[in-house]
Tab-separated table of C-alpha atoms in Angstrom:
chain	number	residue	atom	x	y	z
A	299	UNK	CA	13.318	-4.829	14.125
A	300	UNK	CA	10.483	-7.020	13.412
A	301	UNK	CA	10.515	-8.357	9.799
A	302	UNK	CA	7.783	-10.076	7.930
A	303	UNK	CA	8.645	-11.818	4.600
A	304	UNK	CA	6.290	-11.462	1.681
A	305	UNK	CA	6.642	-11.343	-2.006
A	306	UNK	CA	7.442	-7.854	-3.174
A	307	UNK	CA	6.940	-8.761	-6.835
A	308	UNK	CA	3.729	-10.703	-7.648
A	309	UNK	CA	2.952	-10.782	-3.900
A	310	UNK	CA	0.848	-13.670	-2.539
A	311	UNK	CA	-2.584	-12.955	-1.204
A	312	UNK	CA	-5.122	-14.990	0.703
A	313	UNK	CA	-8.180	-15.809	-1.359
A	314	UNK	CA	-10.385	-13.096	-0.037
A	315	UNK	CA	-13.615	-14.486	-1.617
A	316	UNK	CA	-13.487	-17.317	0.913
A	317	UNK	CA	-14.800	-15.004	3.750
A	318	UNK	CA	-18.113	-13.322	3.966
A	319	UNK	CA	-18.099	-9.505	3.990
A	320	UNK	CA	-18.269	-7.857	7.376
A	321	UNK	CA	-21.580	-6.108	8.200
A	322	UNK	CA	-21.579	-2.445	7.146
A	323	UNK	CA	-18.494	-2.852	4.902
A	324	UNK	CA	-18.178	-1.217	1.547
A	325	UNK	CA	-15.623	-3.306	-0.342
A	326	UNK	CA	-14.566	-2.262	-3.710
A	327	UNK	CA	-12.652	-4.724	-5.987
A	328	UNK	CA	-9.112	-5.170	-4.703
A	329	UNK	CA	-6.698	-2.590	-5.950
A	330	UNK	CA	-3.915	-4.302	-7.740
A	331	UNK	CA	-0.433	-3.419	-7.072
A	332	UNK	CA	1.075	-2.117	-10.416
A	333	UNK	CA	4.348	-3.954	-10.527
A	334	UNK	CA	4.481	-4.008	-14.272
A	335	UNK	CA	4.213	-0.204	-14.264
A	336	UNK	CA	6.974	0.079	-11.708
A	337	UNK	CA	9.401	-2.170	-13.594
A	338	UNK	CA	8.568	-0.808	-17.011
A	339	UNK	CA	9.515	2.735	-15.855
A	340	UNK	CA	12.682	1.332	-14.285
A	341	UNK	CA	13.547	-0.245	-17.663
A	342	UNK	CA	12.865	2.898	-19.521
A	343	UNK	CA	15.245	4.827	-17.101
A	344	UNK	CA	18.059	2.220	-17.835
A	345	UNK	CA	17.485	2.416	-21.560
A	346	UNK	CA	17.439	6.204	-21.679
A	347	UNK	CA	20.132	6.666	-19.100
A	348	UNK	CA	18.336	9.384	-17.040
A	349	UNK	CA	16.060	9.869	-14.119
A	350	UNK	CA	12.318	9.378	-14.849
A	351	UNK	CA	9.307	10.257	-12.573
A	352	UNK	CA	6.014	8.398	-12.775
A	353	UNK	CA	2.701	9.165	-11.111
A	354	UNK	CA	-0.270	6.858	-10.592
A	355	UNK	CA	-3.562	7.876	-9.035
A	356	UNK	CA	-6.099	5.294	-7.896
A	357	UNK	CA	-9.761	5.551	-8.800
A	358	UNK	CA	-11.641	7.485	-5.895
A	359	UNK	CA	-13.297	5.258	-3.203
A	360	UNK	CA	-16.471	7.010	-2.197
A	361	UNK	CA	-17.268	7.203	1.514
A	362	UNK	CA	-20.769	6.325	2.852
A	363	UNK	CA	-20.958	10.020	3.544
A	364	UNK	CA	-21.244	11.439	-0.005
A	365	UNK	CA	-19.319	14.499	0.982
A	366	UNK	CA	-16.029	12.508	1.054
A	367	UNK	CA	-13.995	10.287	-1.107
A	368	UNK	CA	-10.447	8.959	-0.802
A	369	UNK	CA	-7.760	7.904	-3.300
A	370	UNK	CA	-4.013	7.323	-3.160
A	371	UNK	CA	-1.177	8.542	-5.376
A	372	UNK	CA	1.980	6.584	-6.104
A	373	UNK	CA	5.212	8.620	-6.845
A	374	UNK	CA	7.921	6.571	-8.464
A	375	UNK	CA	11.486	8.002	-9.101
A	376	UNK	CA	13.548	5.572	-11.359
A	377	UNK	CA	17.188	6.033	-12.246
A	378	UNK	CA	19.373	3.722	-14.290
A	379	UNK	CA	20.558	2.023	-11.165
A	380	UNK	CA	17.714	2.286	-8.644
A	381	UNK	CA	14.123	3.075	-7.931
A	382	UNK	CA	12.115	4.587	-5.004
A	383	UNK	CA	8.314	4.502	-4.740
A	384	UNK	CA	6.387	6.583	-2.175
A	385	UNK	CA	2.650	7.079	-1.647
A	386	UNK	CA	0.196	9.490	-0.277
A	387	UNK	CA	-3.448	8.917	0.772
A	388	UNK	CA	-5.761	11.820	0.144
A	389	UNK	CA	-9.326	12.704	1.302
A	390	UNK	CA	-11.353	14.885	-1.017
A	391	UNK	CA	-14.281	16.940	0.008
A	392	UNK	CA	-16.618	16.506	-2.975
A	393	UNK	CA	-18.521	19.737	-2.168
A	394	UNK	CA	-15.544	22.126	-1.815
A	395	UNK	CA	-13.090	20.003	-3.947
A	396	UNK	CA	-10.493	20.592	-1.149
A	397	UNK	CA	-7.872	17.939	-0.657
A	398	UNK	CA	-6.511	16.713	2.681
A	399	UNK	CA	-3.397	14.461	3.070
A	400	UNK	CA	-4.502	11.642	5.494
A	401	UNK	CA	-1.260	9.686	5.523
A	402	UNK	CA	2.099	9.467	3.715
A	403	UNK	CA	3.991	6.230	3.190
A	404	UNK	CA	7.604	7.114	2.495
A	405	UNK	CA	9.877	5.202	4.751
A	406	UNK	CA	9.910	2.230	7.151
A	407	UNK	CA	8.226	2.662	10.527
A	408	UNK	CA	10.949	0.125	11.736
A	409	UNK	CA	13.784	2.532	10.702
A	410	UNK	CA	16.038	0.116	8.835
A	411	UNK	CA	19.672	1.109	8.103
A	412	UNK	CA	19.001	1.072	4.412
A	413	UNK	CA	16.156	3.199	2.867
A	414	UNK	CA	13.323	1.286	1.606
A	415	UNK	CA	12.582	0.933	-2.120
A	416	UNK	CA	8.863	1.150	-1.866
A	417	UNK	CA	6.134	2.400	0.529
A	418	UNK	CA	2.515	2.164	-0.612
A	419	UNK	CA	-0.762	3.086	1.054
A	420	UNK	CA	-3.718	1.415	-0.491
A	421	UNK	CA	-7.383	1.989	0.496
A	422	UNK	CA	-9.176	-1.263	1.029
A	423	UNK	CA	-12.714	-0.654	2.300
A	424	UNK	CA	-15.090	1.385	4.531
A	425	UNK	CA	-16.879	0.016	7.605
A	426	UNK	CA	-19.424	2.616	8.444
A	427	UNK	CA	-17.621	5.949	8.379
A	428	UNK	CA	-14.287	4.389	8.963
A	429	UNK	CA	-11.692	3.723	6.237
A	430	UNK	CA	-9.295	0.733	6.323
A	431	UNK	CA	-6.073	1.201	4.219
A	432	UNK	CA	-3.072	-1.152	3.822
A	433	UNK	CA	0.411	0.166	4.344
A	434	UNK	CA	2.824	-2.013	2.339
A	435	UNK	CA	6.640	-1.331	2.507
A	436	UNK	CA	9.715	-3.162	1.494
A	437	UNK	CA	12.587	-3.600	-0.878
A	438	UNK	CA	12.081	-4.357	-4.687
A	439	UNK	CA	12.706	-7.906	-5.956
A	440	UNK	CA	13.299	-9.221	-2.451
A	441	UNK	CA	11.179	-11.266	-0.012
A	442	UNK	CA	11.278	-8.564	2.605
A	443	UNK	CA	8.078	-6.420	3.168
A	444	UNK	CA	5.768	-5.101	5.957
A	445	UNK	CA	2.041	-4.809	6.230
A	446	UNK	CA	0.211	-2.563	8.657
A	447	UNK	CA	-3.339	-1.466	8.896
A	448	UNK	CA	-4.110	2.233	8.659
A	449	UNK	CA	-7.558	3.229	10.076
A	450	UNK	CA	-9.053	6.687	9.539
A	451	UNK	CA	-12.480	7.953	10.557
A	452	UNK	CA	-14.373	10.550	8.650
A	453	UNK	CA	-14.375	14.149	10.025
A	454	UNK	CA	-17.414	15.007	12.044
A	455	UNK	CA	-18.682	18.516	12.289
A	456	UNK	CA	-15.914	21.153	12.435
A	457	UNK	CA	-13.458	19.073	14.428
A	458	UNK	CA	-10.862	19.093	11.620
A	459	UNK	CA	-9.147	16.074	10.064
A	460	UNK	CA	-8.967	13.164	12.481
A	461	UNK	CA	-5.508	11.433	12.809
A	462	UNK	CA	-5.040	7.875	11.628
A	463	UNK	CA	-4.573	4.825	13.876
A	464	UNK	CA	-1.878	2.259	13.090
A	465	UNK	CA	-2.601	-1.327	13.888
A	466	UNK	CA	0.395	-3.759	13.578
A	467	UNK	CA	0.016	-7.571	12.869
A	468	UNK	CA	1.516	-9.962	15.501
A	469	UNK	CA	5.122	-10.834	14.911
A	470	UNK	CA	5.562	-13.394	12.210
A	471	UNK	CA	8.926	-14.445	10.757
A	472	UNK	CA	7.666	-15.590	7.324
A	473	UNK	CA	4.657	-13.673	6.037
A	474	UNK	CA	2.020	-11.126	7.048
A	475	UNK	CA	-0.625	-9.464	4.863
A	476	UNK	CA	-3.529	-7.221	5.684
A	477	UNK	CA	-6.735	-8.647	4.134
A	478	UNK	CA	-9.521	-6.354	5.161
A	479	UNK	CA	-12.162	-5.845	7.885
A	480	UNK	CA	-12.883	-8.838	10.232
A	481	UNK	CA	-16.300	-10.157	9.255
A	482	UNK	CA	-16.763	-11.707	12.641
A	483	UNK	CA	-16.252	-8.522	14.744
A	484	UNK	CA	-16.713	-4.871	14.038
A	485	UNK	CA	-13.803	-2.474	14.297
A	486	UNK	CA	-11.220	-5.306	13.938
A	487	UNK	CA	-9.103	-6.307	11.017
A	488	UNK	CA	-7.747	-9.623	9.595
A	489	UNK	CA	-4.180	-10.445	8.754
A	490	UNK	CA	-2.854	-13.575	7.205
A	491	UNK	CA	0.347	-14.511	9.008
A	492	UNK	CA	2.876	-17.383	8.834
A	493	UNK	CA	6.121	-18.214	10.457
A	494	UNK	CA	7.778	-19.524	7.262
A	495	UNK	CA	7.243	-18.977	3.512
A	496	UNK	CA	6.199	-22.610	3.087
A	497	UNK	CA	3.648	-22.612	5.760
A	498	UNK	CA	-0.080	-22.153	5.083
A	499	UNK	CA	-0.973	-18.687	6.638
A	500	UNK	CA	-3.372	-18.558	9.452
A	501	UNK	CA	-5.986	-15.832	10.022
A	502	UNK	CA	-5.666	-13.457	12.969
A	503	UNK	CA	-7.856	-10.647	14.025
A	504	UNK	CA	-6.343	-7.377	15.355
A	505	UNK	CA	-8.190	-4.381	16.936
A	506	UNK	CA	-7.629	-1.116	18.797
A	507	UNK	CA	-7.187	-3.184	21.994
A	508	UNK	CA	-4.039	-4.812	20.440
A	509	UNK	CA	-5.443	-8.233	21.439
A	510	UNK	CA	-4.776	-10.867	18.811
A	511	UNK	CA	-7.588	-13.470	18.049
A	512	UNK	CA	-6.855	-16.546	16.032
A	513	UNK	CA	-9.586	-17.038	13.425
A	514	UNK	CA	-8.707	-20.034	11.312
A	515	UNK	CA	-6.059	-21.299	8.838
A	516	UNK	CA	-6.161	-19.644	5.443
A	517	UNK	CA	-7.432	-22.107	2.917
A	518	UNK	CA	-5.911	-20.834	-0.192
A	519	UNK	CA	-3.291	-18.554	-1.594
A	520	UNK	CA	-3.454	-16.875	-4.924
A	521	UNK	CA	-1.185	-14.363	-6.715
A	522	UNK	CA	-2.213	-10.708	-6.363
A	523	UNK	CA	-2.914	-9.399	-9.798
A	524	UNK	CA	-0.551	-6.932	-11.283
A	525	UNK	CA	-2.305	-4.383	-13.718
A	526	UNK	CA	-3.401	-0.769	-14.060
A	527	UNK	CA	-7.002	-1.546	-13.565
A	528	UNK	CA	-8.167	0.877	-10.929
A	529	UNK	CA	-5.303	3.261	-11.525
A	530	UNK	CA	-4.962	6.482	-13.773
A	531	UNK	CA	-1.489	7.311	-14.949
A	532	UNK	CA	-0.552	11.047	-15.103
A	533	UNK	CA	1.670	11.657	-18.053
A	534	UNK	CA	3.130	14.826	-19.592
A	535	UNK	CA	1.726	16.160	-22.919
A	536	UNK	CA	4.386	14.316	-24.967
A	537	UNK	CA	3.134	10.966	-23.652
A	538	UNK	CA	6.658	9.904	-22.416
A	539	UNK	CA	8.123	10.585	-18.955
A	540	UNK	CA	10.635	13.513	-18.997
A	541	UNK	CA	14.212	13.065	-18.226
A	542	UNK	CA	15.470	14.785	-15.127
A	543	UNK	CA	19.023	15.857	-14.249
A	544	UNK	CA	18.450	15.333	-10.495
A	545	UNK	CA	18.562	11.922	-8.954
A	546	UNK	CA	16.159	13.067	-6.128
A	547	UNK	CA	18.305	11.623	-3.437
A	548	UNK	CA	18.848	8.199	-4.989
A	549	UNK	CA	22.486	7.253	-4.686
A	550	UNK	CA	24.144	5.147	-7.127
A	551	UNK	CA	25.479	1.678	-6.076
A	552	UNK	CA	25.014	-0.322	-2.942
A	553	UNK	CA	21.659	-1.774	-2.059
A	554	UNK	CA	19.819	0.136	-4.759
A	555	UNK	CA	21.591	-1.882	-7.485
A	556	UNK	CA	19.457	-4.954	-6.732
A	557	UNK	CA	16.893	-3.766	-9.434
A	558	UNK	CA	19.545	-4.650	-11.998
């Protein structure tokens, strides 16, 4: 199993404003990873001694074709001892209001022995009629995580919903994070990778041909913001998450207790 080590809480991120935007790229502000929301719900589950379910929906990202927009939904199940976060990427037809599931992030593609604590799919930017999203998976409060590029083209005509393509970063023992589209080449993406946590990441370009191109060393690292900006929380009428009797498959003890 290939493992890349990142920072699951307060992840590190390459300073994206150091690179020019790729031609034809529609880049919204970076969607922050809402770690404070995750750990706040976990703390509420501990205090109330029950299972809580939280839902976050990202603001829609309009496509160049005004008929479509995409957004992601985070589903968090928190128990007094554990937490599990999964994610679904949707495409919405703005004319018919029909929703299509593009991709579900719910478990590691590397099939580890232990189930992962979080699996997120975060839309990053459009390049023409092609969406780039970041798949980010790992274990809470550890330095083990994975990044992959999820690439999805808009539907054309009546051909149905196209499947996604998955582009992996090159093997790196320390750190790998998807940054966005490669500004120097269309239909390629940039990863920051490093072989140790103390090493300055280098930029590499990956495309559908699987060829890896070295771009340059990354010049700066900065913490990824953690906030609910860009997210909408879905709450019950009472305002507080409801207690559930079911643990939704989260077993007590073992690896899941590392949230404590």
